[in-house]
CSV table of C-alpha atoms in Angstrom, one decimal:
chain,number,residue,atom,x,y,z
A,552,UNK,CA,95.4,73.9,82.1
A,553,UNK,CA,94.9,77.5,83.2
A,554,UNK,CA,92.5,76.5,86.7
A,555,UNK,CA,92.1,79.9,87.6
A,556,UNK,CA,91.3,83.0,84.8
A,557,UNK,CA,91.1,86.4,85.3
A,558,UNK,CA,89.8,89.5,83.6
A,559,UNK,CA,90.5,92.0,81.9
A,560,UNK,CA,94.0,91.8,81.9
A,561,UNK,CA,94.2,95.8,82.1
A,562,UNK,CA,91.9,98.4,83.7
A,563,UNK,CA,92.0,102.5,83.4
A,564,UNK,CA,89.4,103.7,86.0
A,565,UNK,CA,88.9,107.3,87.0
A,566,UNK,CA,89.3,108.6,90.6
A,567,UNK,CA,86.6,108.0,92.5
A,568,UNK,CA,85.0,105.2,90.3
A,569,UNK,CA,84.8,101.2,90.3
A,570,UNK,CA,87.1,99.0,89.9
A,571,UNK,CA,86.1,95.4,89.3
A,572,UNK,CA,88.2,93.2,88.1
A,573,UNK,CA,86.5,89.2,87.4
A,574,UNK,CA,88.2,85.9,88.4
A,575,UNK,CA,86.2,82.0,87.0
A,576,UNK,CA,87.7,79.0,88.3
A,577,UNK,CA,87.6,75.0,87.4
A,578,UNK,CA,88.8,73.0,90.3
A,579,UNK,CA,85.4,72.8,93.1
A,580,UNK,CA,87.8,71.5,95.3
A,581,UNK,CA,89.1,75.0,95.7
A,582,UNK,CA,87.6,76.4,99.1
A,583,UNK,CA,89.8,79.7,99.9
A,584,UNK,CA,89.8,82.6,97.8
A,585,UNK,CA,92.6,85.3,98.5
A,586,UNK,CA,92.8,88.1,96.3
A,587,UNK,CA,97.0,89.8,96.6
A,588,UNK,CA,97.4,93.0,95.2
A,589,UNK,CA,101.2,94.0,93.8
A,590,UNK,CA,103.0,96.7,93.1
A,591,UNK,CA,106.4,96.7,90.8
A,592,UNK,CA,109.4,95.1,92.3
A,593,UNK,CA,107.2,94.2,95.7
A,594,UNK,CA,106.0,91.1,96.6
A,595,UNK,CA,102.2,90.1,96.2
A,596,UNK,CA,100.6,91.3,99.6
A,597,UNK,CA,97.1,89.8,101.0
A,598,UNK,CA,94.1,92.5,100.6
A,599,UNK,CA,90.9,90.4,101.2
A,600,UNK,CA,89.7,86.8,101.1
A,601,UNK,CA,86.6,85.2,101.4
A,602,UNK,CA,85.4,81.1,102.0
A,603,UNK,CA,82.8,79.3,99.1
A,604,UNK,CA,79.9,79.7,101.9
A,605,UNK,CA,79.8,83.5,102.0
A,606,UNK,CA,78.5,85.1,99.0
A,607,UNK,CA,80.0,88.9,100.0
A,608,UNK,CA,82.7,89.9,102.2
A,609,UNK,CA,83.9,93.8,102.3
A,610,UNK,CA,87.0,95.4,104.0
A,611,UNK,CA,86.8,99.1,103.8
A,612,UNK,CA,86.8,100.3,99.9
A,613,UNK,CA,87.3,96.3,98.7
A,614,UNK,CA,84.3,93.5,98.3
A,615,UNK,CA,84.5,90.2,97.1
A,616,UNK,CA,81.2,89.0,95.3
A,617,UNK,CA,81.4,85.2,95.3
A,618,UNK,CA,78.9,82.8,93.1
A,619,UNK,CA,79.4,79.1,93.8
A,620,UNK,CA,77.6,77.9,91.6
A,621,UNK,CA,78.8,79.9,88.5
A,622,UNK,CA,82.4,79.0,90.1
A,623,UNK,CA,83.3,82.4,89.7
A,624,UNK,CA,84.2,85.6,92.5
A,625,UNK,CA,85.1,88.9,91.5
A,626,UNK,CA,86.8,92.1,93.2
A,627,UNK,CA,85.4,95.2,93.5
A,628,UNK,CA,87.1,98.3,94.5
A,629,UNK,CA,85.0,101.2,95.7
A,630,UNK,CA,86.2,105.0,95.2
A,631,UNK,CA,89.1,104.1,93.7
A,632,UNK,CA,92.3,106.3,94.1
A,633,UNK,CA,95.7,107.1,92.2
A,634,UNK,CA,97.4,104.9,94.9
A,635,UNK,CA,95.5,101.7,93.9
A,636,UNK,CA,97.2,101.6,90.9
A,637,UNK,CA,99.0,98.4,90.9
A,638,UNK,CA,98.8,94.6,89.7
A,639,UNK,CA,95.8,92.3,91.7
A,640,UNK,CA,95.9,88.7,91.8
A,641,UNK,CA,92.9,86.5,92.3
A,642,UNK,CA,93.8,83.4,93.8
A,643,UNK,CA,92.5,79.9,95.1
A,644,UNK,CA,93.5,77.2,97.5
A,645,UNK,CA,92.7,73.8,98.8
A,646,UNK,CA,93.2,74.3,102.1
A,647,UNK,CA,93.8,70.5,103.3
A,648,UNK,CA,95.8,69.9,100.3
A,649,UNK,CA,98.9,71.8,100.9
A,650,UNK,CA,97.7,75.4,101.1
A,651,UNK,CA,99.5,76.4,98.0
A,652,UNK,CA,98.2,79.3,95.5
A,653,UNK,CA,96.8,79.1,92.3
A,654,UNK,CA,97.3,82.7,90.8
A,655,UNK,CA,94.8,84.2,88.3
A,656,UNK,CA,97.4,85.9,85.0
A,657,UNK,CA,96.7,89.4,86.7
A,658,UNK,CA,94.9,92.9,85.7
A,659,UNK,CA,96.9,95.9,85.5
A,660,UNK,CA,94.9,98.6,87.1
A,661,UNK,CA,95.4,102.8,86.5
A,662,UNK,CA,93.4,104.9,88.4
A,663,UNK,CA,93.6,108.4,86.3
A,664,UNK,CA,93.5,111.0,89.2
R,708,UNK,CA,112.9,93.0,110.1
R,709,UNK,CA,109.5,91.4,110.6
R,710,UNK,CA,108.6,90.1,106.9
R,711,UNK,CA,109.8,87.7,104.7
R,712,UNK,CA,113.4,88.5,103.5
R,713,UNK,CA,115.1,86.9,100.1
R,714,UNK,CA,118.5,87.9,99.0
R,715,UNK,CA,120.1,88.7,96.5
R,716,UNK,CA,117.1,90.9,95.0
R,717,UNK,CA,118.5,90.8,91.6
R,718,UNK,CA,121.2,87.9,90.4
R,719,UNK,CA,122.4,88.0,86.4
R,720,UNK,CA,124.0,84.7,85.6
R,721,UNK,CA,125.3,83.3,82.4
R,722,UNK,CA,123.7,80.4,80.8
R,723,UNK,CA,124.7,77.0,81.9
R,724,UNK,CA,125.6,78.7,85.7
R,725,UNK,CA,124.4,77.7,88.5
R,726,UNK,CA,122.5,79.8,91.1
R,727,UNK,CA,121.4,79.9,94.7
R,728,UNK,CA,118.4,81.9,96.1
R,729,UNK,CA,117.8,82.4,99.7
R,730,UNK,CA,115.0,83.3,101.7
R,731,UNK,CA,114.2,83.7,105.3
R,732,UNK,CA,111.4,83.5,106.7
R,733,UNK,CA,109.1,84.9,109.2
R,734,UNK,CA,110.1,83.8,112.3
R,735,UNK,CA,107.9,80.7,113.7
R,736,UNK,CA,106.4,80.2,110.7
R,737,UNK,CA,106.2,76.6,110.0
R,738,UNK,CA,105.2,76.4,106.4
R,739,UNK,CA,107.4,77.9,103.5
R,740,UNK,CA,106.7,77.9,99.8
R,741,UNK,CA,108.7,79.0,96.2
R,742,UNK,CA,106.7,80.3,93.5
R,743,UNK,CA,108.2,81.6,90.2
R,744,UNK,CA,106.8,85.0,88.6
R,745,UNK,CA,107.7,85.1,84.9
R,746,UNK,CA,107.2,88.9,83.5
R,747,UNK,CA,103.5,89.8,83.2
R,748,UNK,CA,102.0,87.0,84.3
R,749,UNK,CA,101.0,85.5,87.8
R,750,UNK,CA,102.8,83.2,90.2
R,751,UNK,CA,103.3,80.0,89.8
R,752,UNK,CA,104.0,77.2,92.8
R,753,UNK,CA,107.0,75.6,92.6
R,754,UNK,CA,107.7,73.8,96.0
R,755,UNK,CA,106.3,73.7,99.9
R,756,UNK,CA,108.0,72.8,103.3
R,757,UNK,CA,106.6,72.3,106.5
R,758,UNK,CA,109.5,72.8,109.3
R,759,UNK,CA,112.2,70.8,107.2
R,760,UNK,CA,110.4,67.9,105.4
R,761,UNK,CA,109.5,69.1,101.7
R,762,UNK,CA,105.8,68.2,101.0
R,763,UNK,CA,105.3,68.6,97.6
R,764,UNK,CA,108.0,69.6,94.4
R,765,UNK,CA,105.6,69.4,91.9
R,766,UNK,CA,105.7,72.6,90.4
R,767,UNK,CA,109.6,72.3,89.9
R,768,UNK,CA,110.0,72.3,86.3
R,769,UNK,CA,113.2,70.2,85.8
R,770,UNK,CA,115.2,68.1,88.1
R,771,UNK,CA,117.7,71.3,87.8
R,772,UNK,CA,115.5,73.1,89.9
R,773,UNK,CA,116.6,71.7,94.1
R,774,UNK,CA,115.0,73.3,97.4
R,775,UNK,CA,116.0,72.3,100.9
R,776,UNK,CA,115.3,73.7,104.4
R,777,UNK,CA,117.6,71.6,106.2
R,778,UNK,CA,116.9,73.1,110.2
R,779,UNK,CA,113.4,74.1,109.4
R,780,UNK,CA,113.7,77.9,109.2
R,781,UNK,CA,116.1,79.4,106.0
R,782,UNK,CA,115.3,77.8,102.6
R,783,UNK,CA,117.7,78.0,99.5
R,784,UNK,CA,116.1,77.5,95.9
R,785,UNK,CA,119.4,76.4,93.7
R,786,UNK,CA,119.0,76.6,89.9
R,787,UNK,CA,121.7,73.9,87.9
R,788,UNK,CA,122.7,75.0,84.6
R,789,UNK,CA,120.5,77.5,84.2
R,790,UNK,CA,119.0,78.3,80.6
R,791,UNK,CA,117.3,81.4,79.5
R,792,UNK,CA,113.7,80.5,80.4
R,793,UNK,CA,114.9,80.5,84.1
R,794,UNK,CA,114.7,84.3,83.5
R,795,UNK,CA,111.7,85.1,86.3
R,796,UNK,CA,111.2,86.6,89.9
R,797,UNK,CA,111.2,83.7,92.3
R,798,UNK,CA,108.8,84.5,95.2
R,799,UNK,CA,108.8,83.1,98.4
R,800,UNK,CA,106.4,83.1,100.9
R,801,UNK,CA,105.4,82.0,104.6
R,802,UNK,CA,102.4,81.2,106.7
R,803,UNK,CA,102.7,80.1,110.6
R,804,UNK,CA,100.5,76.8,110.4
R,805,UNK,CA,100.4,73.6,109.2
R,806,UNK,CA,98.6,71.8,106.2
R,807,UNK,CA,94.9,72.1,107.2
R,808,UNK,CA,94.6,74.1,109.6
R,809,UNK,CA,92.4,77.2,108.6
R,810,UNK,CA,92.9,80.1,106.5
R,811,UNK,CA,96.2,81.8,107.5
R,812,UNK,CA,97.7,83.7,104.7
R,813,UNK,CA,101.1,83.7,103.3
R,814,UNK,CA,103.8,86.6,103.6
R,815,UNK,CA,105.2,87.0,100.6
R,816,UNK,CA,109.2,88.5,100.1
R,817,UNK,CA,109.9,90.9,97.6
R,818,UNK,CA,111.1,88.3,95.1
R,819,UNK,CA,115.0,87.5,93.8
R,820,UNK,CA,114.7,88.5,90.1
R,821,UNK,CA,117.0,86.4,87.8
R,822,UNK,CA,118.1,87.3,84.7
R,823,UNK,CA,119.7,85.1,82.5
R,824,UNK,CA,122.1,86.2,79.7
């Protein structure tokens, strides 16, 4: 059982436009919500991460919308650029249960320059 | 260095071989986990420490999959006869806190990816 799914699995943006990339989870035990960005033969590294009782959290060019009751958060990247072209996780945690990551299945994003 | 480290990067082994995977992590950091990255798709957990004692091997798929982290710092991920499907980028990662306690994130390595011929 997929807990965490993640759409699309590909994304060609322009330079300078959005990026939003969707993520609907199951488990409303879930209370930590990282999203990793990757790019090829690198590890997944951390880019922003919001908690169930915030609905927005941004960091520069990247925002997290999160709906609780719709269980599901998305990414959006502002003014994208050629060097965001990479892989992005969405991911979900229980945090007194371990701490360990369930991964979304990825989107592939291409910003054309 | 100052991140995660996992050596080798790449290991090619023949079917029914067996394998050893190392990482190291960030020093201090008291919680250690394996996940395995198949090609296109997203990581999967596999195993967690904290200091030496193994929490939770549920994501091991087989009982030819064995973790350890004897002195509570370097963890080795060994793979027993290994068959094709093995074929993936194991991942490990590290956070400095224990179970519970907030919203630290993990480091992750750059991955050991195995292929299996």
């Amino acid at each position: 059982q997929q807990q965490v799914k993640q759409s699309p699995q590909s994304l060609i943006v322009q330079k300078g436009g959005i990026s939003i990339i969707n993520c609907a989870y199951e488990n409303t035990a879930f209370d930590y919500f990282p999203w990793y960005q990757q790019f090829p033969g690198k590890g997944p590294a951390l880019l922003i991460a919001i908690r169930p009782d915030v609905s927005e959290k941004k960091e520069g060019r990247f925002t997290i919308s999160f709906n609780k009751s719709a269980k599901q958060f998305s990414l959006h990247i502002m003014d994208s650029q050629p060097g965001d072209s990479a892989t992005y996780f969405c991911a979900a945690r229980i945090v007194y249960a371990g701490n360990m990551l369930t991964f979304g299945g990825g989107t592939r994003l291409m910003v054309k320059p | 260095g100052a991140g995660v480290s996992q050596s080798p990067r790449y290991k090619v082994a023949k079917r029914g071989q067996d394998v050893a995977l190392r990482c190291d992590p960030i020093s201090g950091h008291v919680s250690l986990f394996w996940y395995q990255q198949a090609l296109g798709q997203g990581p999967e957990f596999l195993t967690y420490f904290q200091n030496e004692a193994q929490l939770d091997k549920s994501g091991l798929p087989s009982d030819r999959f064995f973790a350890e982290r004897p002195e509570g710092s370097v963890s080795t991920l060994k793979i027993q006869r290994t068959q094709q499907e093995d074929s993936a980028v194991y991942l490990c990662a590290s956070s400095p806190i224990f179970s519970g306690q907030g919203n630290q994130p993990q480091h992750f390595g750059d991955g050991t990816r195995l292929s299996i011929l």
